[in-house]
């Protein structure tokens, strides 16, 4: 599985990262090495995503908060953020962390971004008990942080999934372009991607086009969500090569589809 | 002397230890153990695999149990635990839905099908180590289910066509005879009834101990019972219960199922059911990996599908296979307000309501197309389903009783029975000018049912009929359905199976769950109810399955026309599990690892 990581960056002419691994599953140490030294951001981040579970089991919360805030690379910050998310989800389940605790993190602009990101998934389990209307209001609160609005927006669409006026393909396609907040549009796009996969499947080429050229972030997110599962069987080598090839593609969502697929392969 | 005492004390301590160790579990596999042939070619279990012992599986529910008493339970929030703890003489095969020997290892029918002799498995023990014998079987049937002091739905299902009940007699310690006054085909289904431990419970039965109150047994094994007091023979026993948090079940060391390699089941050390606020939270906890197996609704699939491979889970979808059970609206024909009582007993009103049910919208909006309209009290998968034209024949729906979504028709019927807007406020009134307002209840947190209620209320509004919705706690809802509290209308569902007679407690006029018209049991019976009673008894006494099918066909048609329950839709089978759970692929409408009959729990295992 692991291969020599010699890459030519063309116009960037930067120092290249070389990592050689034997062909077996990636260890935490190997993932750390990639998350520390890999120069291509999506590959770096993919290693971080795959590292989160290991960090959740081996690092302290204080260490992770510091790393999520101050880690030198996106991969290390992503790993720490993902680990915190896992730990806090467990705490919510054990009822040792409350909505107030998570709100104090997610809605404080002074808290580091990746620490706020870590609170998005755990707080949803608590947000989902609110009425859809209340969640929509939270998702449009300009006084709140982006992460707070995004968590509410995601919860809003989970909560509203039985409401055809809110969740059906035509309505979602509109909402992914124009919603009362960017976060609602993003969450609409995530939901739309799932709907395409489940009830109105498209070809991989169509998802790629949507992820690259969708007229809004929400539509590109829809493309990404639907595209990622189709990439999971791709080899590490091919995914890394692709991420090198698409460095200049503007759509972050498109690159994230390959990033997430690579993270999956790293974690196998 | 002192030295002797010390020596004796030490010897006593040493001698005590082996006794304590050997008190848990069989010394060796009982000769009459049930062998589950996992992975054995040519058997029902060929597609499954032997597992490994250890670990815990987590599932979820949105309701707390109401009690631990299997006999007096009316609700699935209780039976999902009691079905695991106390199996019956026979059990359903989770793969074929046929009857398998369980606590009975075999049976013979004789005397013109009026006597069934069950040979019980020998050498089995209750979870506290007490031997299981025929006394427990006789006690369960004669002193509990057939005891008038005991509040149980099972008695309705045991009633014979001639009104009598079977007599269960002990022949010897491991043989019981079930003697019926008439041939009773569904008797095998009734033998799935939970068997309870005589040695733990007879003290609470007034019939056996007159010094206790007549209803003493009905109060026993409530939620405040120390779990150590609960005794059963099933795969797991309750270890702890924390309201609104979880029920933890632990392996029963005296369980008598083994796999073909000689490994005692269940494979799991523990089975934990998390209690959560709603199906929304259930979904998120499943996504987070806190729950291992989960029964999603169609609207959950778009959320799970993108994660299927990444999170190494499986989403099973079968659009051609609706699950067992029924979903319906019921009107309370016995409601305290006499105007509503008369209204609900008016067939044209019920017909009007039926024409308001936009089933296509419910299927599309609530189930993303993964559901079918329902019209019959009998489950689609039953060979007796009247959508077939003969026993076990293909489904054609030739006989389906359909009330098409038709607002004009609904409005015309309402006009016909005199419900009109007399004061110009936009809502229909009774003839005397009193506003008509019907509160429709369902259980809070079940967003599918809530959505269906809202669709119904919205369509009722289009014909100026005021239907309001109120979503309440499941156990409160059950109290209302049981007639313990007044209500107007409820949206709910019932489990079902392949044997229509298992609905006798619902559809017979004297049934304990004859929810729309309990007063039929005291003589206030309609012609339709009389005929349903007759057909139930005829079908129960007949062994020619083609004739049985004809009885049940008429039964389904007249019940559907009479609209005691106004049926809505039936969901297609969907299920999801993390691939770290071995044998979870057995999930079907017959049984799932998170379902309420516990049939798969002994052979589910953790791969990681």
Coordinates of C-alpha atoms in Angstrom, one line a residue, chain B residues 79-574:
Chain B
X79 CA -41.2 -7.0 25.4
X80 CA -37.9 -6.1 23.7
X81 CA -36.3 -7.1 27.0
X82 CA -38.7 -9.8 28.2
X83 CA -38.5 -11.6 24.9
X84 CA -34.8 -11.9 25.3
X85 CA -35.0 -13.0 29.0
X86 CA -37.8 -15.6 28.8
X87 CA -38.2 -17.7 25.6
X88 CA -41.2 -20.0 25.0
X89 CA -41.7 -23.6 24.3
X90 CA -41.3 -22.8 20.6
X91 CA -39.7 -19.9 18.9
X92 CA -39.7 -18.3 15.5
X93 CA -36.8 -19.1 13.2
X94 CA -35.3 -15.7 12.5
X95 CA -34.6 -16.6 9.0
X96 CA -37.7 -18.5 7.8
X97 CA -40.2 -17.3 10.4
X98 CA -41.2 -20.9 10.8
X99 CA -41.6 -22.5 14.3
X100 CA -38.5 -24.0 15.9
X101 CA -38.4 -26.1 19.0
X102 CA -37.1 -24.0 21.9
X103 CA -37.7 -25.0 25.5
X104 CA -39.6 -27.9 24.0
X105 CA -37.4 -30.2 21.9
X106 CA -40.2 -31.9 20.1
X107 CA -44.0 -32.2 20.0
X108 CA -46.7 -34.6 18.7
X109 CA -50.2 -33.9 17.8
X110 CA -52.9 -36.5 18.5
X111 CA -56.6 -37.1 19.3
X112 CA -57.9 -35.3 16.2
X113 CA -55.4 -32.5 16.6
X114 CA -56.8 -31.6 20.0
X115 CA -53.8 -32.7 22.0
X116 CA -50.2 -31.6 21.7
X117 CA -47.7 -33.4 23.8
X118 CA -44.5 -31.4 24.3
X119 CA -41.2 -33.1 25.3
X120 CA -39.2 -30.5 27.2
X121 CA -35.4 -30.2 27.0
X122 CA -33.8 -31.8 30.0
X123 CA -31.0 -30.6 32.1
X124 CA -31.6 -26.9 31.5
X125 CA -31.4 -24.3 34.3
X126 CA -32.8 -20.9 35.0
X127 CA -30.4 -18.0 35.2
X128 CA -30.2 -18.5 39.0
X129 CA -29.2 -22.2 38.6
X130 CA -32.6 -23.6 39.5
X131 CA -33.6 -26.6 37.2
X132 CA -36.2 -26.0 34.5
X133 CA -39.1 -28.5 34.6
X134 CA -42.6 -29.0 33.4
X135 CA -43.8 -27.3 36.6
X136 CA -42.6 -24.0 35.1
X137 CA -44.6 -24.5 31.9
X138 CA -47.8 -25.5 33.7
X139 CA -47.4 -22.6 36.1
X140 CA -46.9 -20.1 33.3
X141 CA -50.0 -21.2 31.4
X142 CA -52.4 -22.3 34.1
X143 CA -51.5 -20.0 36.9
X144 CA -50.5 -16.9 34.9
X145 CA -51.8 -16.6 31.3
X146 CA -55.1 -18.4 32.0
X147 CA -55.6 -16.9 35.4
X148 CA -58.3 -14.3 35.4
X149 CA -56.5 -12.4 38.2
X150 CA -53.6 -11.7 35.8
X151 CA -53.9 -8.9 33.2
X152 CA -52.5 -10.3 30.1
X153 CA -53.1 -10.0 26.4
X154 CA -51.9 -13.6 25.9
X155 CA -55.1 -15.0 27.3
X156 CA -57.1 -13.6 24.3
X157 CA -54.8 -15.4 21.9
X158 CA -55.1 -18.7 23.8
X159 CA -58.9 -18.7 23.6
X160 CA -60.2 -21.6 21.6
X161 CA -63.0 -21.2 18.9
X162 CA -65.6 -22.6 21.3
X163 CA -64.8 -20.1 24.0
X164 CA -62.8 -22.5 26.2
X165 CA -59.1 -22.4 26.9
X166 CA -56.6 -25.1 26.6
X167 CA -55.5 -27.0 29.6
X168 CA -51.8 -27.5 30.1
X169 CA -51.0 -30.6 32.2
X170 CA -47.9 -32.1 33.5
X171 CA -47.2 -35.6 32.4
X172 CA -43.8 -35.9 34.0
X173 CA -41.0 -33.6 34.9
X174 CA -40.2 -33.1 31.2
X175 CA -43.4 -33.7 29.4
X176 CA -46.5 -31.4 29.2
X177 CA -49.7 -32.0 27.4
X178 CA -51.8 -29.1 25.9
X179 CA -55.3 -30.3 25.7
X180 CA -57.8 -28.4 23.6
X181 CA -61.6 -28.8 23.6
X182 CA -61.4 -28.3 19.8
X183 CA -58.7 -28.4 17.3
X184 CA -56.9 -25.1 17.3
X185 CA -54.5 -24.5 14.5
X186 CA -52.7 -21.4 15.9
X187 CA -51.9 -23.2 19.1
X188 CA -48.3 -23.4 18.1
X189 CA -48.0 -19.7 17.8
X190 CA -49.4 -19.4 21.3
X191 CA -46.6 -21.7 22.5
X192 CA -44.1 -18.9 21.8
X193 CA -45.5 -17.3 25.0
X194 CA -42.8 -16.5 27.6
X195 CA -42.2 -19.2 30.2
X196 CA -41.8 -17.8 33.7
X197 CA -40.0 -19.3 36.7
X198 CA -42.4 -20.9 39.1
X199 CA -39.9 -20.9 42.0
X200 CA -39.6 -17.1 41.8
X201 CA -43.1 -16.0 41.1
X202 CA -45.6 -18.4 42.5
X203 CA -45.5 -16.5 45.8
X204 CA -47.2 -13.6 44.1
X205 CA -50.1 -15.5 42.6
X206 CA -53.3 -15.2 44.7
X207 CA -54.7 -18.4 43.2
X208 CA -51.7 -20.3 44.8
X209 CA -51.3 -18.1 47.8
X210 CA -54.6 -16.7 48.9
X211 CA -52.8 -14.5 51.5
X212 CA -51.6 -12.2 48.7
X213 CA -53.9 -9.7 46.9
X214 CA -55.7 -10.8 43.8
X215 CA -53.7 -8.4 41.6
X216 CA -50.4 -9.0 43.3
X217 CA -48.8 -10.6 40.3
X218 CA -49.8 -7.6 38.1
X219 CA -47.6 -5.4 40.3
X220 CA -44.6 -7.6 40.3
X221 CA -41.3 -7.1 38.5
X222 CA -41.7 -3.4 38.0
X223 CA -38.9 -1.2 37.1
X224 CA -37.9 -0.8 40.8
X225 CA -37.1 -4.5 41.0
X226 CA -33.5 -5.3 41.8
X227 CA -32.3 -6.9 38.5
X228 CA -30.8 -9.8 40.5
X229 CA -34.4 -10.9 41.2
X230 CA -35.2 -11.2 37.5
X231 CA -34.8 -14.8 36.4
X232 CA -35.1 -16.3 32.9
X233 CA -33.7 -18.8 30.4
X234 CA -32.9 -16.4 27.6
X235 CA -29.6 -15.4 26.2
X236 CA -29.3 -12.3 28.4
X237 CA -30.7 -11.0 31.6
X238 CA -31.0 -7.4 32.8
X239 CA -28.0 -6.3 34.8
X240 CA -28.9 -2.7 35.3
X241 CA -31.4 -0.1 34.3
X242 CA -31.0 3.6 34.4
X243 CA -34.0 5.6 33.3
X244 CA -33.5 7.7 30.2
X245 CA -29.9 6.3 29.8
X246 CA -29.7 2.6 29.2
X247 CA -30.6 -1.0 29.9
X248 CA -27.5 -3.2 30.3
X249 CA -28.1 -6.9 29.7
X250 CA -25.5 -9.5 30.6
X251 CA -24.9 -13.0 29.3
X252 CA -26.9 -15.7 31.0
X253 CA -24.4 -18.4 32.1
X254 CA -27.1 -21.0 31.9
X255 CA -28.2 -20.3 28.3
X256 CA -28.7 -23.5 26.4
X257 CA -27.9 -22.5 22.9
X258 CA -24.5 -23.6 21.5
X259 CA -23.0 -23.2 18.0
X260 CA -21.9 -26.3 16.0
X261 CA -18.4 -26.0 17.4
X262 CA -19.6 -26.4 20.9
X263 CA -19.2 -22.7 21.9
X264 CA -21.9 -21.7 24.3
X265 CA -24.0 -18.8 23.2
X266 CA -24.5 -15.9 23.3
X267 CA -21.2 -14.8 21.9
X268 CA -21.5 -11.3 23.5
X269 CA -20.7 -10.6 27.1
X270 CA -23.2 -7.8 27.1
X271 CA -26.0 -6.2 25.1
X272 CA -26.7 -2.6 25.9
X273 CA -29.7 -0.6 24.8
X274 CA -29.2 3.1 25.0
X275 CA -32.3 5.2 25.6
X276 CA -32.3 8.4 23.6
X277 CA -34.7 11.3 23.2
X278 CA -35.8 10.7 19.7
X279 CA -35.1 8.9 16.4
X280 CA -33.1 12.0 15.4
X281 CA -30.7 11.4 18.2
X282 CA -30.7 7.7 17.5
X283 CA -29.5 8.4 14.0
X284 CA -26.7 10.7 15.2
X285 CA -25.5 8.2 17.8
X286 CA -25.4 5.6 15.1
X287 CA -23.4 7.9 12.8
X288 CA -21.1 8.6 15.7
X289 CA -20.5 4.9 16.2
X290 CA -22.0 4.7 19.6
X291 CA -24.7 2.3 18.4
X292 CA -23.7 -0.7 16.4
X293 CA -27.0 -1.7 14.7
X294 CA -29.9 0.5 13.8
X295 CA -33.3 0.4 12.1
X296 CA -33.2 3.6 10.0
X297 CA -36.2 5.1 8.4
X298 CA -36.1 5.8 4.6
X299 CA -35.4 9.5 5.3
X300 CA -32.3 8.5 7.2
X301 CA -30.8 6.7 4.2
X302 CA -29.4 9.8 2.5
X303 CA -27.5 10.6 5.6
X304 CA -26.1 7.2 6.0
X305 CA -25.5 6.2 2.4
X306 CA -22.5 8.6 1.8
X307 CA -20.8 7.2 4.8
X308 CA -21.4 3.5 4.1
X309 CA -18.0 2.6 2.9
X310 CA -16.0 5.2 4.9
X311 CA -17.4 4.1 8.2
X312 CA -17.5 0.5 7.2
X313 CA -21.2 0.0 7.7
X314 CA -23.9 -1.6 5.6
X315 CA -27.3 0.0 4.6
X316 CA -29.8 -2.7 3.7
X317 CA -32.7 -1.5 1.6
X318 CA -35.5 -3.8 0.2
X319 CA -38.2 -1.9 -1.6
X320 CA -40.1 -5.1 -2.4
X321 CA -40.4 -6.3 1.2
X322 CA -42.6 -4.2 3.6
X323 CA -42.1 -5.1 7.2
X324 CA -44.6 -6.9 9.4
X325 CA -47.1 -4.9 11.3
X326 CA -49.7 -2.2 10.7
X327 CA -49.8 1.5 11.0
X328 CA -53.1 3.3 11.5
X329 CA -55.3 6.0 12.9
X330 CA -57.8 4.8 15.5
X331 CA -60.8 6.8 16.7
X332 CA -62.1 6.2 20.2
X333 CA -65.6 4.9 19.9
X334 CA -65.9 5.0 23.7
X335 CA -64.7 8.5 24.2
X336 CA -66.4 10.3 27.1
X337 CA -68.0 13.1 24.9
X338 CA -71.2 11.5 23.5
X339 CA -71.2 13.8 20.4
X340 CA -67.8 12.4 19.4
X341 CA -68.8 8.9 20.4
X342 CA -71.7 9.0 18.0
X343 CA -69.6 10.7 15.3
X344 CA -66.8 8.1 15.5
X345 CA -69.3 5.3 15.3
X346 CA -70.7 6.7 12.1
X347 CA -69.2 4.7 9.2
X348 CA -69.5 7.6 6.8
X349 CA -67.4 9.8 9.1
X350 CA -64.7 7.1 9.2
X351 CA -64.9 6.8 5.4
X352 CA -64.5 10.5 5.0
X353 CA -61.4 10.4 7.2
X354 CA -60.0 7.5 5.2
X355 CA -60.4 9.5 2.0
X356 CA -58.3 12.2 3.6
X357 CA -55.3 10.0 3.8
X358 CA -52.8 11.0 1.2
X359 CA -50.8 7.9 1.2
X360 CA -48.7 8.8 -1.8
X361 CA -47.5 11.9 -0.1
X362 CA -46.8 10.0 3.0
X363 CA -44.8 7.5 1.1
X364 CA -42.9 10.1 -0.9
X365 CA -42.3 12.6 1.9
X366 CA -41.9 10.4 4.9
X367 CA -40.3 7.3 3.3
X368 CA -38.7 8.6 0.1
X369 CA -40.8 6.1 -1.9
X370 CA -39.7 3.2 0.4
X371 CA -43.1 2.2 1.6
X372 CA -46.4 0.8 0.3
X373 CA -50.0 1.7 1.0
X374 CA -51.6 -0.5 3.6
X375 CA -55.2 -1.6 3.7
X376 CA -55.3 -4.8 5.6
X377 CA -54.9 -5.9 9.3
X378 CA -52.8 -8.8 8.1
X379 CA -49.1 -8.2 7.2
X380 CA -48.1 -8.2 3.6
X381 CA -45.6 -11.0 4.2
X382 CA -48.2 -13.4 5.6
X383 CA -49.4 -16.2 3.4
X384 CA -52.9 -15.3 4.4
X385 CA -52.6 -11.7 3.2
X386 CA -55.8 -11.0 1.2
X387 CA -53.8 -9.1 -1.4
X388 CA -53.1 -12.7 -2.6
X389 CA -55.8 -14.7 -4.3
X390 CA -54.9 -17.9 -2.6
X391 CA -52.9 -19.2 0.4
X392 CA -49.2 -18.2 -0.2
X393 CA -50.0 -17.1 -3.7
X394 CA -48.5 -14.0 -5.4
X395 CA -49.7 -10.6 -4.4
X396 CA -52.1 -9.1 -6.9
X397 CA -54.2 -6.8 -4.7
X398 CA -57.3 -7.9 -6.5
X399 CA -59.2 -7.9 -3.2
X400 CA -57.8 -4.7 -1.8
X401 CA -60.2 -2.4 0.0
X402 CA -59.1 1.0 -1.2
X403 CA -60.2 4.5 0.0
X404 CA -58.5 6.7 -2.6
X405 CA -57.3 10.1 -1.5
X406 CA -60.2 12.2 -2.5
X407 CA -60.9 15.5 -0.8
X408 CA -64.2 16.0 -2.7
X409 CA -65.5 12.6 -1.6
X410 CA -64.4 13.3 1.9
X411 CA -66.1 16.7 2.0
X412 CA -69.3 15.2 0.4
X413 CA -69.4 12.5 3.1
X414 CA -68.9 15.1 5.9
X415 CA -71.7 17.2 4.4
X416 CA -73.9 14.2 4.2
X417 CA -73.6 13.4 7.9
X418 CA -74.4 17.0 8.8
X419 CA -71.0 18.4 9.7
X420 CA -71.0 21.9 8.2
X421 CA -69.5 25.3 9.0
X422 CA -72.5 26.8 10.8
X423 CA -70.8 30.0 12.1
X424 CA -68.6 30.9 9.1
X425 CA -65.3 30.5 10.9
X426 CA -64.0 28.0 8.3
X427 CA -64.4 24.9 10.4
X428 CA -67.1 22.3 10.4
X429 CA -69.4 22.1 13.4
X430 CA -71.9 19.6 14.8
X431 CA -75.5 20.2 13.9
X432 CA -76.0 22.0 17.2
X433 CA -73.3 24.5 16.3
X434 CA -70.6 23.0 18.6
X435 CA -67.2 23.1 16.8
X436 CA -65.7 19.8 15.7
X437 CA -62.1 19.5 16.9
X438 CA -60.3 16.2 16.9
X439 CA -56.9 15.9 18.7
X440 CA -54.7 13.4 17.0
X441 CA -52.0 11.9 19.2
X442 CA -48.9 10.0 18.5
X443 CA -45.6 9.4 20.4
X444 CA -43.3 12.3 20.6
X445 CA -39.9 11.8 19.1
X446 CA -41.2 9.4 16.3
X447 CA -40.8 12.0 13.6
X448 CA -42.3 9.7 10.9
X449 CA -45.5 9.4 12.8
X450 CA -45.5 13.0 13.7
X451 CA -45.1 13.8 10.0
X452 CA -48.0 11.6 9.1
X453 CA -50.2 13.3 11.7
X454 CA -49.3 16.7 10.3
X455 CA -50.1 15.5 6.7
X456 CA -53.5 14.2 7.9
X457 CA -54.2 17.4 9.8
X458 CA -53.2 19.5 6.8
X459 CA -55.5 17.5 4.5
X460 CA -58.4 17.7 7.0
X461 CA -58.0 21.4 7.0
X462 CA -58.6 21.4 3.2
X463 CA -62.1 20.1 3.9
X464 CA -62.6 22.4 6.8
X465 CA -62.3 19.6 9.4
X466 CA -60.3 20.7 12.4
X467 CA -57.7 18.1 13.4
X468 CA -55.1 19.2 15.8
X469 CA -52.0 17.3 16.7
X470 CA -50.4 16.6 20.1
X471 CA -47.3 14.5 20.4
X472 CA -47.0 12.8 23.8
X473 CA -44.8 10.3 25.7
X474 CA -45.1 6.7 24.3
X475 CA -46.1 5.2 27.6
X476 CA -48.8 7.8 28.1
X477 CA -50.0 7.1 24.6
X478 CA -50.2 3.4 25.4
X479 CA -52.3 4.2 28.5
X480 CA -54.8 6.1 26.3
X481 CA -54.9 3.4 23.7
X482 CA -55.6 0.9 26.5
X483 CA -58.6 2.9 27.6
X484 CA -57.1 4.1 30.8
X485 CA -57.3 7.8 29.7
X486 CA -59.7 9.4 27.4
X487 CA -58.6 10.4 23.9
X488 CA -60.1 11.2 20.5
X489 CA -57.7 9.8 17.9
X490 CA -54.3 8.1 18.0
X491 CA -51.8 7.4 15.2
X492 CA -49.8 4.3 16.1
X493 CA -48.8 0.9 14.9
X494 CA -48.8 -2.7 16.0
X495 CA -46.3 -5.4 15.4
X496 CA -47.5 -8.3 13.3
X497 CA -46.5 -11.7 12.1
X498 CA -47.4 -14.4 9.6
X499 CA -50.3 -15.8 11.7
X500 CA -53.4 -13.6 11.6
X501 CA -54.7 -15.2 14.8
X502 CA -51.9 -13.4 16.7
X503 CA -54.1 -10.3 16.2
X504 CA -57.0 -11.9 18.1
X505 CA -56.4 -9.7 21.1
X506 CA -57.0 -6.7 18.8
X507 CA -59.6 -7.7 16.3
X508 CA -61.9 -9.9 18.4
X509 CA -64.7 -7.9 20.1
X510 CA -63.4 -9.1 23.6
X511 CA -59.8 -8.5 22.8
X512 CA -57.6 -6.7 25.3
X513 CA -56.3 -4.4 22.6
X514 CA -59.7 -3.9 20.7
X515 CA -58.6 -0.3 20.9
X516 CA -61.4 1.5 19.1
X517 CA -64.3 -0.2 20.9
X518 CA -63.6 -1.8 24.2
X519 CA -67.3 -1.6 25.2
X520 CA -68.0 -4.3 22.5
X521 CA -66.8 -6.8 25.2
X522 CA -69.7 -5.8 27.4
X523 CA -72.4 -6.4 24.8
X524 CA -72.2 -3.2 22.8
X525 CA -71.2 -5.3 19.8
X526 CA -71.8 -4.5 16.1
X527 CA -72.7 -6.9 13.3
X528 CA -69.2 -6.6 11.8
X529 CA -67.6 -7.4 15.1
X530 CA -69.8 -10.4 15.5
X531 CA -68.8 -11.7 12.1
X532 CA -65.1 -11.0 12.7
X533 CA -65.4 -13.1 15.9
X534 CA -67.0 -15.9 13.9
X535 CA -64.4 -15.8 11.2
X536 CA -61.6 -15.7 13.8
X537 CA -62.9 -18.9 15.4
X538 CA -63.6 -20.6 12.1
X539 CA -60.1 -19.9 10.8
X540 CA -58.6 -21.1 14.1
X541 CA -60.4 -24.4 14.0
X542 CA -59.7 -25.2 10.4
X543 CA -56.6 -27.1 9.2
X544 CA -57.2 -26.9 5.4
X545 CA -55.1 -23.9 4.7
X546 CA -57.1 -22.9 1.5
X547 CA -60.2 -22.7 3.6
X548 CA -58.4 -20.8 6.3
X549 CA -57.3 -18.3 3.6
X550 CA -60.9 -17.7 2.6
X551 CA -62.0 -17.1 6.1
X552 CA -59.1 -14.6 6.6
X553 CA -59.8 -13.0 3.3
X554 CA -63.4 -12.1 4.3
X555 CA -62.1 -11.1 7.8
X556 CA -59.6 -8.6 6.2
X557 CA -62.1 -7.2 3.8
X558 CA -64.9 -6.5 6.3
X559 CA -62.4 -5.1 8.9
X560 CA -60.9 -2.8 6.3
X561 CA -64.4 -1.7 5.1
X562 CA -65.5 -1.1 8.7
X563 CA -62.5 1.1 9.5
X564 CA -62.0 0.3 13.2
X565 CA -58.4 1.0 12.3
X566 CA -57.8 3.4 9.4
X567 CA -54.7 1.9 7.8
X568 CA -52.0 4.2 6.3
X569 CA -48.7 2.9 4.9
X570 CA -46.2 0.2 5.6
X571 CA -42.5 0.9 5.3
X572 CA -40.1 -1.1 3.1
X573 CA -37.5 -3.0 5.0
X574 CA -34.4 -1.0 5.7

